[in-house]
PDB file of C-alpha atoms in Angstrom:
ATOM      1  CA  MET A   1     -30.209  -0.380 -62.775  1.00 90.00           C
ATOM      2  CA  ILE A   2     -32.938  -3.059 -63.146  1.00 86.00           C
ATOM      3  CA  VAL A   3     -32.492  -5.647 -65.688  1.00 87.00           C
ATOM      4  CA  HIS A   4     -35.556  -7.192 -67.533  1.00 85.00           C
ATOM      5  CA  PRO A   5     -36.049 -10.616 -66.021  1.00 90.00           C
ATOM      6  CA  ILE A   6     -38.578 -12.005 -68.455  1.00 95.00           C
ATOM      7  CA  ASP A   7     -37.675 -13.933 -71.624  1.00 96.00           C
ATOM      8  CA  PRO A   8     -39.741 -13.163 -74.799  1.00 98.00           C
ATOM      9  CA  VAL A   9     -42.496 -15.445 -75.900  1.00 98.00           C
ATOM     10  CA  PHE A  10     -42.454 -16.322 -79.517  1.00 98.00           C
ATOM     11  CA  ASP A  11     -42.020 -19.200 -81.906  1.00 98.00           C
ATOM     12  CA  ASN A  12     -41.651 -19.519 -85.678  1.00 97.00           C
ATOM     13  CA  ARG A  13     -45.412 -19.331 -86.189  1.00 98.00           C
ATOM     14  CA  SER A  14     -45.807 -15.979 -84.495  1.00 98.00           C
ATOM     15  CA  ARG A  15     -47.182 -13.298 -86.827  1.00 98.00           C
ATOM     16  CA  VAL A  16     -47.639 -10.175 -84.656  1.00 98.00           C
ATOM     17  CA  LEU A  17     -45.235  -8.821 -82.108  1.00 98.00           C
ATOM     18  CA  ILE A  18     -46.568  -6.927 -79.101  1.00 98.00           C
ATOM     19  CA  LEU A  19     -44.041  -4.783 -77.168  1.00 98.00           C
ATOM     20  CA  GLY A  20     -44.633  -3.109 -73.903  1.00 96.00           C
ATOM     21  CA  SER A  21     -42.109  -0.684 -72.141  1.00 93.00           C
ATOM     22  CA  PHE A  22     -40.709  -2.457 -69.177  1.00 90.00           C
ATOM     23  CA  PRO A  23     -42.400  -4.914 -66.626  1.00 89.00           C
ATOM     24  CA  SER A  24     -44.051  -3.481 -63.629  1.00 88.00           C
ATOM     25  CA  VAL A  25     -42.997  -4.304 -60.127  1.00 88.00           C
ATOM     26  CA  LYS A  26     -45.580  -7.037 -59.889  1.00 90.00           C
ATOM     27  CA  SER A  27     -44.726  -8.489 -63.258  1.00 92.00           C
ATOM     28  CA  ARG A  28     -41.092  -8.696 -62.217  1.00 89.00           C
ATOM     29  CA  GLU A  29     -42.070 -10.398 -58.940  1.00 91.00           C
ATOM     30  CA  GLU A  30     -44.223 -12.926 -60.760  1.00 91.00           C
ATOM     31  CA  GLY A  31     -41.695 -13.455 -63.507  1.00 93.00           C
ATOM     32  CA  PHE A  32     -44.080 -12.825 -66.405  1.00 96.00           C
ATOM     33  CA  PHE A  33     -45.755 -10.084 -68.433  1.00 96.00           C
ATOM     34  CA  TYR A  34     -48.775  -8.148 -67.210  1.00 96.00           C
ATOM     35  CA  GLY A  35     -48.796  -9.535 -63.827  1.00 93.00           C
ATOM     36  CA  HIS A  36     -50.650  -6.723 -61.990  1.00 89.00           C
ATOM     37  CA  PRO A  37     -54.258  -7.804 -61.500  1.00 89.00           C
ATOM     38  CA  GLN A  38     -55.592  -4.481 -62.534  1.00 91.00           C
ATOM     39  CA  ASN A  39     -53.731  -4.531 -65.866  1.00 95.00           C
ATOM     40  CA  ARG A  40     -56.288  -5.509 -68.687  1.00 97.00           C
ATOM     41  CA  PHE A  41     -53.840  -7.092 -71.126  1.00 98.00           C
ATOM     42  CA  TRP A  42     -54.970 -10.615 -70.607  1.00 98.00           C
ATOM     43  CA  LYS A  43     -58.612  -9.790 -70.481  1.00 97.00           C
ATOM     44  CA  VAL A  44     -58.444  -7.619 -73.580  1.00 98.00           C
ATOM     45  CA  THR A  45     -56.484  -9.930 -75.692  1.00 98.00           C
ATOM     46  CA  SER A  46     -58.620 -12.983 -74.647  1.00 98.00           C
ATOM     47  CA  MET A  47     -61.635 -11.080 -75.647  1.00 98.00           C
ATOM     48  CA  VAL A  48     -60.096 -10.137 -78.939  1.00 98.00           C
ATOM     49  CA  PHE A  49     -59.406 -13.879 -79.742  1.00 98.00           C
ATOM     50  CA  GLY A  50     -62.731 -15.029 -78.359  1.00 97.00           C
ATOM     51  CA  GLU A  51     -61.149 -17.139 -75.494  1.00 98.00           C
ATOM     52  CA  ASP A  52     -61.324 -17.424 -71.787  1.00 97.00           C
ATOM     53  CA  ALA A  53     -58.601 -15.309 -70.127  1.00 97.00           C
ATOM     54  CA  PRO A  54     -55.440 -17.365 -69.266  1.00 97.00           C
ATOM     55  CA  LEU A  55     -54.587 -17.429 -65.546  1.00 96.00           C
ATOM     56  CA  THR A  56     -51.255 -19.234 -65.125  1.00 96.00           C
ATOM     57  CA  VAL A  57     -48.126 -18.409 -66.827  1.00 96.00           C
ATOM     58  CA  PRO A  58     -48.190 -21.743 -68.813  1.00 97.00           C
ATOM     59  CA  GLU A  59     -51.603 -20.969 -69.973  1.00 98.00           C
ATOM     60  CA  LYS A  60     -50.666 -17.315 -70.974  1.00 98.00           C
ATOM     61  CA  LYS A  61     -47.627 -18.698 -73.005  1.00 98.00           C
ATOM     62  CA  ALA A  62     -49.872 -21.310 -74.705  1.00 98.00           C
ATOM     63  CA  PHE A  63     -52.593 -18.582 -75.364  1.00 98.00           C
ATOM     64  CA  LEU A  64     -50.004 -16.390 -77.044  1.00 98.00           C
ATOM     65  CA  LEU A  65     -48.478 -19.011 -79.167  1.00 98.00           C
ATOM     66  CA  ARG A  66     -51.814 -20.479 -80.171  1.00 98.00           C
ATOM     67  CA  ASN A  67     -52.875 -17.032 -81.428  1.00 98.00           C
ATOM     68  CA  HIS A  68     -49.488 -16.375 -83.234  1.00 98.00           C
ATOM     69  CA  VAL A  69     -48.535 -13.553 -80.852  1.00 98.00           C
ATOM     70  CA  ALA A  70     -45.065 -12.780 -79.840  1.00 98.00           C
ATOM     71  CA  LEU A  71     -44.619 -10.671 -76.670  1.00 98.00           C
ATOM     72  CA  TRP A  72     -41.800  -8.771 -75.144  1.00 98.00           C
ATOM     73  CA  ASP A  73     -40.791  -5.274 -74.072  1.00 96.00           C
ATOM     74  CA  VAL A  74     -38.718  -2.518 -75.787  1.00 97.00           C
ATOM     75  CA  ILE A  75     -36.442  -1.866 -72.752  1.00 94.00           C
ATOM     76  CA  ALA A  76     -33.867  -4.426 -71.557  1.00 94.00           C
ATOM     77  CA  SER A  77     -32.639  -2.434 -68.533  1.00 93.00           C
ATOM     78  CA  CYS A  78     -33.281   0.933 -67.055  1.00 87.00           C
ATOM     79  CA  GLU A  79     -33.587   2.873 -63.846  1.00 86.00           C
ATOM     80  CA  ILE A  80     -37.239   3.170 -62.705  1.00 79.00           C
ATOM     81  CA  ASP A  81     -39.177   4.253 -59.761  1.00 84.00           C
ATOM     82  CA  GLY A  82     -41.719   1.555 -58.943  1.00 73.00           C
ATOM     83  CA  SER A  83     -43.646   0.816 -62.083  1.00 72.00           C
ATOM     84  CA  SER A  84     -43.936   4.397 -63.380  1.00 74.00           C
ATOM     85  CA  ASP A  85     -43.068   4.584 -67.116  1.00 73.00           C
ATOM     86  CA  SER A  86     -42.593   8.280 -66.724  1.00 75.00           C
ATOM     87  CA  SER A  87     -39.686   7.775 -64.226  1.00 80.00           C
ATOM     88  CA  ILE A  88     -37.685   5.569 -66.696  1.00 84.00           C
ATOM     89  CA  ARG A  89     -34.144   6.687 -67.360  1.00 86.00           C
ATOM     90  CA  ASN A  90     -30.801   5.352 -68.534  1.00 91.00           C
ATOM     91  CA  VAL A  91     -32.418   3.002 -71.079  1.00 92.00           C
ATOM     92  CA  THR A  92     -30.923   0.059 -72.856  1.00 94.00           C
ATOM     93  CA  VAL A  93     -33.153  -1.794 -75.283  1.00 95.00           C
ATOM     94  CA  ASN A  94     -33.876  -5.377 -76.077  1.00 96.00           C
ATOM     95  CA  ASP A  95     -32.537  -6.944 -79.341  1.00 96.00           C
ATOM     96  CA  ILE A  96     -35.687  -7.972 -81.104  1.00 97.00           C
ATOM     97  CA  SER A  97     -33.855  -9.246 -84.137  1.00 96.00           C
ATOM     98  CA  LEU A  98     -34.083 -12.916 -83.034  1.00 94.00           C
ATOM     99  CA  ILE A  99     -37.749 -12.602 -82.981  1.00 98.00           C
ATOM    100  CA  LEU A 100     -37.887 -10.942 -86.455  1.00 97.00           C
ATOM    101  CA  LYS A 101     -35.506 -13.501 -87.878  1.00 97.00           C
ATOM    102  CA  THR A 102     -37.324 -16.448 -86.394  1.00 97.00           C
ATOM    103  CA  ALA A 103     -40.906 -15.533 -87.094  1.00 97.00           C
ATOM    104  CA  GLU A 104     -42.689 -13.951 -90.063  1.00 96.00           C
ATOM    105  CA  ILE A 105     -43.775 -10.924 -88.123  1.00 98.00           C
ATOM    106  CA  LYS A 106     -46.512  -8.975 -90.085  1.00 97.00           C
ATOM    107  CA  SER A 107     -47.070  -6.217 -87.658  1.00 98.00           C
ATOM    108  CA  ILE A 108     -45.454  -4.702 -84.528  1.00 98.00           C
ATOM    109  CA  TYR A 109     -47.770  -3.180 -81.911  1.00 98.00           C
ATOM    110  CA  LEU A 110     -46.880  -1.074 -78.955  1.00 98.00           C
ATOM    111  CA  ASN A 111     -48.915  -1.332 -75.706  1.00 98.00           C
ATOM    112  CA  GLY A 112     -49.224   2.238 -74.861  1.00 95.00           C
ATOM    113  CA  LYS A 113     -47.646   5.694 -75.788  1.00 95.00           C
ATOM    114  CA  LYS A 114     -44.498   5.164 -73.681  1.00 93.00           C
ATOM    115  CA  ALA A 115     -43.630   1.891 -75.430  1.00 95.00           C
ATOM    116  CA  TYR A 116     -44.342   3.562 -78.677  1.00 97.00           C
ATOM    117  CA  GLN A 117     -42.004   6.465 -77.874  1.00 95.00           C
ATOM    118  CA  TYR A 118     -39.181   4.191 -76.868  1.00 95.00           C
ATOM    119  CA  TYR A 119     -39.686   2.030 -80.005  1.00 97.00           C
ATOM    120  CA  GLN A 120     -39.546   5.009 -82.304  1.00 97.00           C
ATOM    121  CA  ARG A 121     -36.472   6.405 -80.559  1.00 96.00           C
ATOM    122  CA  TYR A 122     -34.490   3.222 -80.237  1.00 94.00           C
ATOM    123  CA  LEU A 123     -35.759   0.345 -82.290  1.00 97.00           C
ATOM    124  CA  LEU A 124     -37.335   1.853 -85.414  1.00 97.00           C
ATOM    125  CA  PRO A 125     -33.901   3.052 -86.562  1.00 96.00           C
ATOM    126  CA  VAL A 126     -32.581  -0.607 -86.252  1.00 94.00           C
ATOM    127  CA  THR A 127     -35.524  -2.517 -87.579  1.00 95.00           C
ATOM    128  CA  GLY A 128     -36.806  -0.035 -90.181  1.00 96.00           C
ATOM    129  CA  ARG A 129     -40.288  -1.335 -89.366  1.00 96.00           C
ATOM    130  CA  GLU A 130     -43.033   1.004 -88.374  1.00 97.00           C
ATOM    131  CA  GLY A 131     -44.769   0.078 -85.138  1.00 97.00           C
ATOM    132  CA  ILE A 132     -48.437   0.731 -84.307  1.00 98.00           C
ATOM    133  CA  CYS A 133     -49.433   2.353 -81.148  1.00 98.00           C
ATOM    134  CA  LEU A 134     -52.418   0.832 -79.234  1.00 98.00           C
ATOM    135  CA  PRO A 135     -53.984   2.364 -76.164  1.00 98.00           C
ATOM    136  CA  SER A 136     -52.390   1.056 -73.012  1.00 96.00           C
ATOM    137  CA  THR A 137     -53.909  -1.726 -71.049  1.00 96.00           C
ATOM    138  CA  SER A 138     -52.598  -0.385 -67.839  1.00 93.00           C
ATOM    139  CA  PRO A 139     -54.965   0.657 -65.035  1.00 89.00           C
ATOM    140  CA  ALA A 140     -53.380   4.164 -65.346  1.00 88.00           C
ATOM    141  CA  ASN A 141     -55.237   4.467 -68.692  1.00 91.00           C
ATOM    142  CA  ALA A 142     -58.574   4.942 -67.010  1.00 90.00           C
ATOM    143  CA  ALA A 143     -60.016   6.932 -69.929  1.00 93.00           C
ATOM    144  CA  TRP A 144     -60.162   3.669 -71.912  1.00 95.00           C
ATOM    145  CA  GLY A 145     -62.672   1.154 -70.784  1.00 94.00           C
ATOM    146  CA  THR A 146     -62.405  -2.405 -71.455  1.00 95.00           C
ATOM    147  CA  ASP A 147     -64.900  -2.523 -74.343  1.00 96.00           C
ATOM    148  CA  ARG A 148     -63.233   0.429 -76.054  1.00 97.00           C
ATOM    149  CA  LEU A 149     -59.758  -1.247 -75.546  1.00 97.00           C
ATOM    150  CA  VAL A 150     -61.145  -4.488 -77.193  1.00 97.00           C
ATOM    151  CA  GLU A 151     -62.299  -2.563 -80.179  1.00 97.00           C
ATOM    152  CA  ALA A 152     -58.922  -0.786 -80.580  1.00 98.00           C
ATOM    153  CA  TRP A 153     -56.928  -4.022 -80.039  1.00 98.00           C
ATOM    154  CA  LYS A 154     -58.892  -6.179 -82.562  1.00 98.00           C
ATOM    155  CA  THR A 155     -56.387  -5.025 -85.103  1.00 97.00           C
ATOM    156  CA  ILE A 156     -53.891  -7.473 -83.668  1.00 97.00           C
ATOM    157  CA  ARG A 157     -55.704 -10.446 -85.059  1.00 91.00           C
ATOM    158  CA  SER A 158     -53.508 -11.607 -87.903  1.00 62.00           C
TER     159      SER A 158
END
């Protein structure tokens, strides 16, 4: 069983919540979200907000908070082979209620189909709030180029 090692990023000014499934091996090693250099999350979100892509963890946190974005994952712990979402089993989920109580979250977005499926199964019954599935920024989602991802992700601007 692997326990999620990264704290959520949010404050009382956060207006959108983005949830992934579970951190990749590289993200777990780096201790922050979307740490794999091929993942396009930081490139896409920075283009959506018209900023340069943040590079360091402090820059990434500041970028999220400045743009009123809360970030975490659906899964708190699981068994997983490497970074493969399709291998995830024995799931326990994160309690996102603190984020929802602290911030006036207008919309909840899921980064990819797996995150959306886990949200629908485990968190929707608890929150009663629909999540919106966005195309994954993972390099495994090769069908979506960066420009196409940016267009789809523009919806996160609150």
